[in-house]
mmCIF file of N, CA and C in Angstrom:
data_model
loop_
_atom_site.group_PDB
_atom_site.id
_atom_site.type_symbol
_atom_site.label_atom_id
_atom_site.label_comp_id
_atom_site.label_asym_id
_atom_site.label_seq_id
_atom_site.Cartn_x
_atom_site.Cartn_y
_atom_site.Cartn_z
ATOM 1 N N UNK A 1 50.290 29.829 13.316
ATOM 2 C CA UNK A 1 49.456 29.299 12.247
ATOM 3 C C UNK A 1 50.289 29.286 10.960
ATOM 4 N N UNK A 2 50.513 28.041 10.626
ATOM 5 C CA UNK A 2 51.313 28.104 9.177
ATOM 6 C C UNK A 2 50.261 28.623 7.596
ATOM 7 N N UNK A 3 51.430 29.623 6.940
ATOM 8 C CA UNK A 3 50.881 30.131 5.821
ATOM 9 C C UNK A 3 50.511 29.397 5.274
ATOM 10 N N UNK A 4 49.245 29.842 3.819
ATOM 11 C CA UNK A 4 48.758 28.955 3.046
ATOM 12 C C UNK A 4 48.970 29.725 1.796
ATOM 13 N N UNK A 5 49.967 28.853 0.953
ATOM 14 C CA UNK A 5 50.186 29.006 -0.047
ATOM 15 C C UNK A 5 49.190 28.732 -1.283
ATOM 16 N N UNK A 6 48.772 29.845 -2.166
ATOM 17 C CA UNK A 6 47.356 30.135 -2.752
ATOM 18 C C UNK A 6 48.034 29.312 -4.227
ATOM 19 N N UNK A 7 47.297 28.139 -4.982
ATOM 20 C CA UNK A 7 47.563 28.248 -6.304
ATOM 21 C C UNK A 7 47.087 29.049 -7.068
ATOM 22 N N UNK A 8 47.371 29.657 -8.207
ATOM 23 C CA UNK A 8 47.302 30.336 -9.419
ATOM 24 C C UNK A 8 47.234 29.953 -10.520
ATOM 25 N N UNK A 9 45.959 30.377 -11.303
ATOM 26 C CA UNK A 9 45.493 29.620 -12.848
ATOM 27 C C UNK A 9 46.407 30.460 -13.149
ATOM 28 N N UNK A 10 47.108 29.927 -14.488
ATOM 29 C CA UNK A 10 47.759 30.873 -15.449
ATOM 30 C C UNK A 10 46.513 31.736 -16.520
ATOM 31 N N UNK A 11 46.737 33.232 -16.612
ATOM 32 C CA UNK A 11 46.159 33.806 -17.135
ATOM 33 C C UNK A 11 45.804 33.016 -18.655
ATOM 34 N N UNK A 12 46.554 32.127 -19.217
ATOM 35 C CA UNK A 12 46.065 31.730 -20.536
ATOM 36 C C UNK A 12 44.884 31.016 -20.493
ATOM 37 N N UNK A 13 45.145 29.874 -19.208
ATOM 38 C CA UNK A 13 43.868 28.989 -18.845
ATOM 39 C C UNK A 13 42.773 29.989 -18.517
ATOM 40 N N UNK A 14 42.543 30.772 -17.480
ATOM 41 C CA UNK A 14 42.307 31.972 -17.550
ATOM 42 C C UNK A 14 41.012 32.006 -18.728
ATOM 43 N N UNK A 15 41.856 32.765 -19.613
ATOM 44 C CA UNK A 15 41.254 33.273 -20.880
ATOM 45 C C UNK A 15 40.308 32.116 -21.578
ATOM 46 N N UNK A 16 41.094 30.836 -21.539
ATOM 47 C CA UNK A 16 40.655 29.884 -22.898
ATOM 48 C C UNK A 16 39.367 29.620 -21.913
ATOM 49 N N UNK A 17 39.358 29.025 -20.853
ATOM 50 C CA UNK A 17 38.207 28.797 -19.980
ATOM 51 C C UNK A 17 37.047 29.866 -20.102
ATOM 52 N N UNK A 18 37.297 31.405 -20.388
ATOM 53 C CA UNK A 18 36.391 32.387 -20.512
ATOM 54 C C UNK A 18 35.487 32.058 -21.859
ATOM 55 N N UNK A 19 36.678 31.957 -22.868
ATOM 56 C CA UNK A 19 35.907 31.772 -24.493
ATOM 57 C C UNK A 19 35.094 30.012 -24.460
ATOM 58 N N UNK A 20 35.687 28.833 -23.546
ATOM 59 C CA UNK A 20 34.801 28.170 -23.608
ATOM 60 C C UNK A 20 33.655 28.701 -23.350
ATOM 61 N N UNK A 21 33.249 28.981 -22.386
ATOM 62 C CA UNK A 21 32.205 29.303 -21.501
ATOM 63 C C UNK A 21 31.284 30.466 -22.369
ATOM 64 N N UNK A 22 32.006 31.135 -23.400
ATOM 65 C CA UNK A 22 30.857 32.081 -24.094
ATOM 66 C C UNK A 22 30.393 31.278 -25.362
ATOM 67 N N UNK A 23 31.427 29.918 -25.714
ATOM 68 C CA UNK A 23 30.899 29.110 -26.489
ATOM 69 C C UNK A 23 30.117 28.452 -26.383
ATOM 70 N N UNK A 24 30.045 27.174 -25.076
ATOM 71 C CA UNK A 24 28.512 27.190 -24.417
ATOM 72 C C UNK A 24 27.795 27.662 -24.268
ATOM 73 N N UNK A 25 27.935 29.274 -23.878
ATOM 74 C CA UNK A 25 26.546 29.427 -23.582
ATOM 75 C C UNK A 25 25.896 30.144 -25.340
ATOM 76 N N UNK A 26 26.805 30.187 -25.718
ATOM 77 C CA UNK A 26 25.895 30.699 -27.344
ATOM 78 C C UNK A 26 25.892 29.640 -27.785
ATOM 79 N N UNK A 27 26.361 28.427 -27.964
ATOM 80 C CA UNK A 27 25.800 27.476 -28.243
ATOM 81 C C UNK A 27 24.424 26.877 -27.736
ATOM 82 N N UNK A 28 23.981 26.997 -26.583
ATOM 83 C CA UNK A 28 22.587 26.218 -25.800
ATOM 84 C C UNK A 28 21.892 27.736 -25.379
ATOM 85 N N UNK A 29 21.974 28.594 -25.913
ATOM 86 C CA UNK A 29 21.344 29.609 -25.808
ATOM 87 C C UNK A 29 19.884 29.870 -25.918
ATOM 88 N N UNK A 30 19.513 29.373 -26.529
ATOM 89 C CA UNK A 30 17.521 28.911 -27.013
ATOM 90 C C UNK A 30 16.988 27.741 -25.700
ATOM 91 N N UNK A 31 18.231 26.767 -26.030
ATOM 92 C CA UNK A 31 17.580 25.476 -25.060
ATOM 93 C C UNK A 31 17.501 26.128 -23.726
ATOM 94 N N UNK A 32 19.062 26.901 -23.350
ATOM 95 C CA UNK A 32 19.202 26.875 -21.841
ATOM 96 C C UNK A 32 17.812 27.791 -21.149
ATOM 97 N N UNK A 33 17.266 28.564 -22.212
ATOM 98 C CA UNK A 33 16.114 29.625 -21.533
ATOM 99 C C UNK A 33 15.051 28.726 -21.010
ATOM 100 N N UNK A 34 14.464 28.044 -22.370
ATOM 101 C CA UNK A 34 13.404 26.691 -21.947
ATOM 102 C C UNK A 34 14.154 26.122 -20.309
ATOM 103 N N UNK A 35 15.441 25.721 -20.268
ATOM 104 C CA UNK A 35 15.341 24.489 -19.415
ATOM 105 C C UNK A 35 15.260 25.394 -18.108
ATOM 106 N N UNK A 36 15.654 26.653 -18.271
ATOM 107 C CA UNK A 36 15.672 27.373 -17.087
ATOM 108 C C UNK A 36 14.411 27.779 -16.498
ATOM 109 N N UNK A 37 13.608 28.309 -17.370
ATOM 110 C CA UNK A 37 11.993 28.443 -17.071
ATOM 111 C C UNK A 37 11.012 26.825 -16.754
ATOM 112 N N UNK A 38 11.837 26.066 -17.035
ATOM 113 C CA UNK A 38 11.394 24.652 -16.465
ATOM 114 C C UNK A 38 11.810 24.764 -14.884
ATOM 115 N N UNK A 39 13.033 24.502 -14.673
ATOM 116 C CA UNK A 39 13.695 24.959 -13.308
ATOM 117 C C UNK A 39 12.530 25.580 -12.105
ATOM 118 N N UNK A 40 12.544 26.834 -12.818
ATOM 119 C CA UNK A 40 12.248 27.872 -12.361
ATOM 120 C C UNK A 40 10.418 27.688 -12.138
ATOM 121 N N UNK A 41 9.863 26.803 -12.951
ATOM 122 C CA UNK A 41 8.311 26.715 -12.615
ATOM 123 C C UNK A 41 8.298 25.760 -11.371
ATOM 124 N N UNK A 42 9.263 24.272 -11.292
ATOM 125 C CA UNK A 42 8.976 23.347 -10.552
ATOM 126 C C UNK A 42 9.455 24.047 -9.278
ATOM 127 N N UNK A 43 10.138 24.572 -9.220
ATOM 128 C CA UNK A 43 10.840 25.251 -7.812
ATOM 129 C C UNK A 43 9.596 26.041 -7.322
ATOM 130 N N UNK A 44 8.818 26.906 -7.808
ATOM 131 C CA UNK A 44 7.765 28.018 -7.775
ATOM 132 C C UNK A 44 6.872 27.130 -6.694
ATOM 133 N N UNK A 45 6.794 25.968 -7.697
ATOM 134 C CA UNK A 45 5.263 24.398 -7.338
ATOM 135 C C UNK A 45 6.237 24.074 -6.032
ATOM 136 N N UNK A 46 7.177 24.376 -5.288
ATOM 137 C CA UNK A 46 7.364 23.288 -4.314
ATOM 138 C C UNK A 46 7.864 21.878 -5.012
ATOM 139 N N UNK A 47 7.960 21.883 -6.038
ATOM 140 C CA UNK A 47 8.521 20.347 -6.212
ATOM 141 C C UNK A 47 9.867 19.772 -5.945
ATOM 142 N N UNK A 48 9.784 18.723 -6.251
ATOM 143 C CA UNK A 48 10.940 18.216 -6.397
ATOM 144 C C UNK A 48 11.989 18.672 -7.782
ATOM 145 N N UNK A 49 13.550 19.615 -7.420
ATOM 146 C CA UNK A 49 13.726 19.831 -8.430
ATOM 147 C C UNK A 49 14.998 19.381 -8.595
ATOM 148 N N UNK A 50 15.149 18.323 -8.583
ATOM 149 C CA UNK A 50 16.853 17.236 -8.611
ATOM 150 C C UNK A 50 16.486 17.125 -10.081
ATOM 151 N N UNK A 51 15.601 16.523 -10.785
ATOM 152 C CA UNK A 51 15.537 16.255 -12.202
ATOM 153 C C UNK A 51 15.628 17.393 -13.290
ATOM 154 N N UNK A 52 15.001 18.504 -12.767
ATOM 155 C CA UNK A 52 15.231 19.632 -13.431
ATOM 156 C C UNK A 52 16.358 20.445 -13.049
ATOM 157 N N UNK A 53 16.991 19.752 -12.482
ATOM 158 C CA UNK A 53 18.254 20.612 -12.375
ATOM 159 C C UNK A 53 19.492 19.679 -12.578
ATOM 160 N N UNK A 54 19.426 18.406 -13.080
ATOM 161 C CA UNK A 54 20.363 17.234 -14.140
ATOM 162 C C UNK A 54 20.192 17.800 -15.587
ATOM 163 N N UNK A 55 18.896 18.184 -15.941
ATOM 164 C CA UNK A 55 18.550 18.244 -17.236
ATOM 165 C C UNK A 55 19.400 20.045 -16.957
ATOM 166 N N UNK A 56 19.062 20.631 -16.369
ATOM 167 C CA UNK A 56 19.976 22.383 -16.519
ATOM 168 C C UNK A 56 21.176 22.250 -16.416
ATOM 169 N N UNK A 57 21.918 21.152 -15.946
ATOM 170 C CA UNK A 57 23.571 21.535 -15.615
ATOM 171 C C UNK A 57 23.794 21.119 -17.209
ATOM 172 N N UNK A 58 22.889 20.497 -17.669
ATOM 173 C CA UNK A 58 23.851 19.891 -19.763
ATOM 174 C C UNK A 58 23.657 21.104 -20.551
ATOM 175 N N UNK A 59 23.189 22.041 -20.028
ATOM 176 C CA UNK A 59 22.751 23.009 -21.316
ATOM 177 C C UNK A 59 22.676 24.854 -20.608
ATOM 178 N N UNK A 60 23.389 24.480 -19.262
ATOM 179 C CA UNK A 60 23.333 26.252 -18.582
ATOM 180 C C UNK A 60 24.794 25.989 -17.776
ATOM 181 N N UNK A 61 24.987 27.332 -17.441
ATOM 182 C CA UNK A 61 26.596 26.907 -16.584
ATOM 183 C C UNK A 61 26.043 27.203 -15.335
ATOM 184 N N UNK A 62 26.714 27.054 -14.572
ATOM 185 C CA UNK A 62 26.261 26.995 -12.764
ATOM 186 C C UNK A 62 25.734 28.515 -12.639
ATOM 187 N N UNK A 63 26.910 29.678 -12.988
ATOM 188 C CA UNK A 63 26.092 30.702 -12.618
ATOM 189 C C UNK A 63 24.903 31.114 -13.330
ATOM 190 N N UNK A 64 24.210 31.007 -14.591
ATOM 191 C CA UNK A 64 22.968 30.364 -14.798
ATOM 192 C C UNK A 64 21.844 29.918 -13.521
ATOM 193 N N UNK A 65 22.467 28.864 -13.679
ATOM 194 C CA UNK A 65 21.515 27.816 -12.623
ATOM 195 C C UNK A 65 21.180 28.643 -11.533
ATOM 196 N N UNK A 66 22.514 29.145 -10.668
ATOM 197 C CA UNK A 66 22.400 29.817 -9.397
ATOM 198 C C UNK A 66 21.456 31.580 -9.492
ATOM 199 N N UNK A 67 22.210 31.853 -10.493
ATOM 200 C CA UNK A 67 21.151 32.928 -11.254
ATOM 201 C C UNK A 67 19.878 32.833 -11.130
ATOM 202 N N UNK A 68 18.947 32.280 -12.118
ATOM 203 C CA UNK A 68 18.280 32.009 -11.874
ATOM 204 C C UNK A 68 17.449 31.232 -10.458
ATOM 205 N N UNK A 69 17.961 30.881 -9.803
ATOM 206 C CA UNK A 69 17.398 30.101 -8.094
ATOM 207 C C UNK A 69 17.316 31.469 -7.484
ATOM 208 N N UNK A 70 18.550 32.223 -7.490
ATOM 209 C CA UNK A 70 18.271 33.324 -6.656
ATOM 210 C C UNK A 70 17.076 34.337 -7.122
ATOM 211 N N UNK A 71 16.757 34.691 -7.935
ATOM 212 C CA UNK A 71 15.520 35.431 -8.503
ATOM 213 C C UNK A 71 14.627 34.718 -7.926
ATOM 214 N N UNK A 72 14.186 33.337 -7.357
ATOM 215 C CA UNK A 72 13.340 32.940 -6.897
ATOM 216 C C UNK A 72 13.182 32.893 -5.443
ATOM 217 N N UNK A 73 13.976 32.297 -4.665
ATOM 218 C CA UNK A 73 14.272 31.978 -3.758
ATOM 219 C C UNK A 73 15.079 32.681 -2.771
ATOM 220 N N UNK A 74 15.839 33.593 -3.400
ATOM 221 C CA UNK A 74 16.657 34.603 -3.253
ATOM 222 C C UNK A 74 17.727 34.230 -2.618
ATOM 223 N N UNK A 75 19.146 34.460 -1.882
ATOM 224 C CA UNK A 75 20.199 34.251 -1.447
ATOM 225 C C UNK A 75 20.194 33.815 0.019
ATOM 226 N N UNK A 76 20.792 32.865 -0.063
ATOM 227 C CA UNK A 76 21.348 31.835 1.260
ATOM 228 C C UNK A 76 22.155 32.837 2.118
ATOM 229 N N UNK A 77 21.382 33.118 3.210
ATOM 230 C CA UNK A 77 22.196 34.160 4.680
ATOM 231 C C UNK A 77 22.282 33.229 5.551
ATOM 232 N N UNK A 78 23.469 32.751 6.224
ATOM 233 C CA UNK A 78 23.064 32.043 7.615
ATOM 234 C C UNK A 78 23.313 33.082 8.304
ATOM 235 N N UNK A 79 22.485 32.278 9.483
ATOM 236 C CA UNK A 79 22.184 33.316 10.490
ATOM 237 C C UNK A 79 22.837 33.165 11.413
ATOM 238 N N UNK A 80 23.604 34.237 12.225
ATOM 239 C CA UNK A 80 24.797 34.411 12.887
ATOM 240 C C UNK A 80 24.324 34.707 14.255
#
């Protein structure tokens, strides 16, 4: 079996990618709660939640999103 050679972020990207990401989220910090408790009601109802979850990816970051799903729905096990 031939090795698989792993790429590597450089620790700077790294970093700058971290401080984006605390800039987003303190930036949409008020909105992202609303859009998440939106999320989080239509999912509850059984609905359809493709629209409420276009409108959450502009204003929450994925682990957000996934965050929140799992409190509801709780974590994806397949079964072995």
């Amino acid at each position: 079996m031939p090795e698989i050679e792993l790429a590597r972020t450089p620790r700077a990207k790294q970093k700058l990618q971290v401080e984006r990401l605390k800039k987003f989220k303190k930036k949409n910090a008020e909105k992202s709660k609303r859009v998440l408790d939106k999320l989080a009601a239509v999912v509850e109802r059984g609905e359809n939640c493709f629209p409420a979850l276009l409108e959450a990816v502009e204003v929450c970051s994925l682990g957000q999103i996934t965050g929140r799903l799992q409190e509801i729905v709780g974590r994806f096990r397949p079964m072995v």
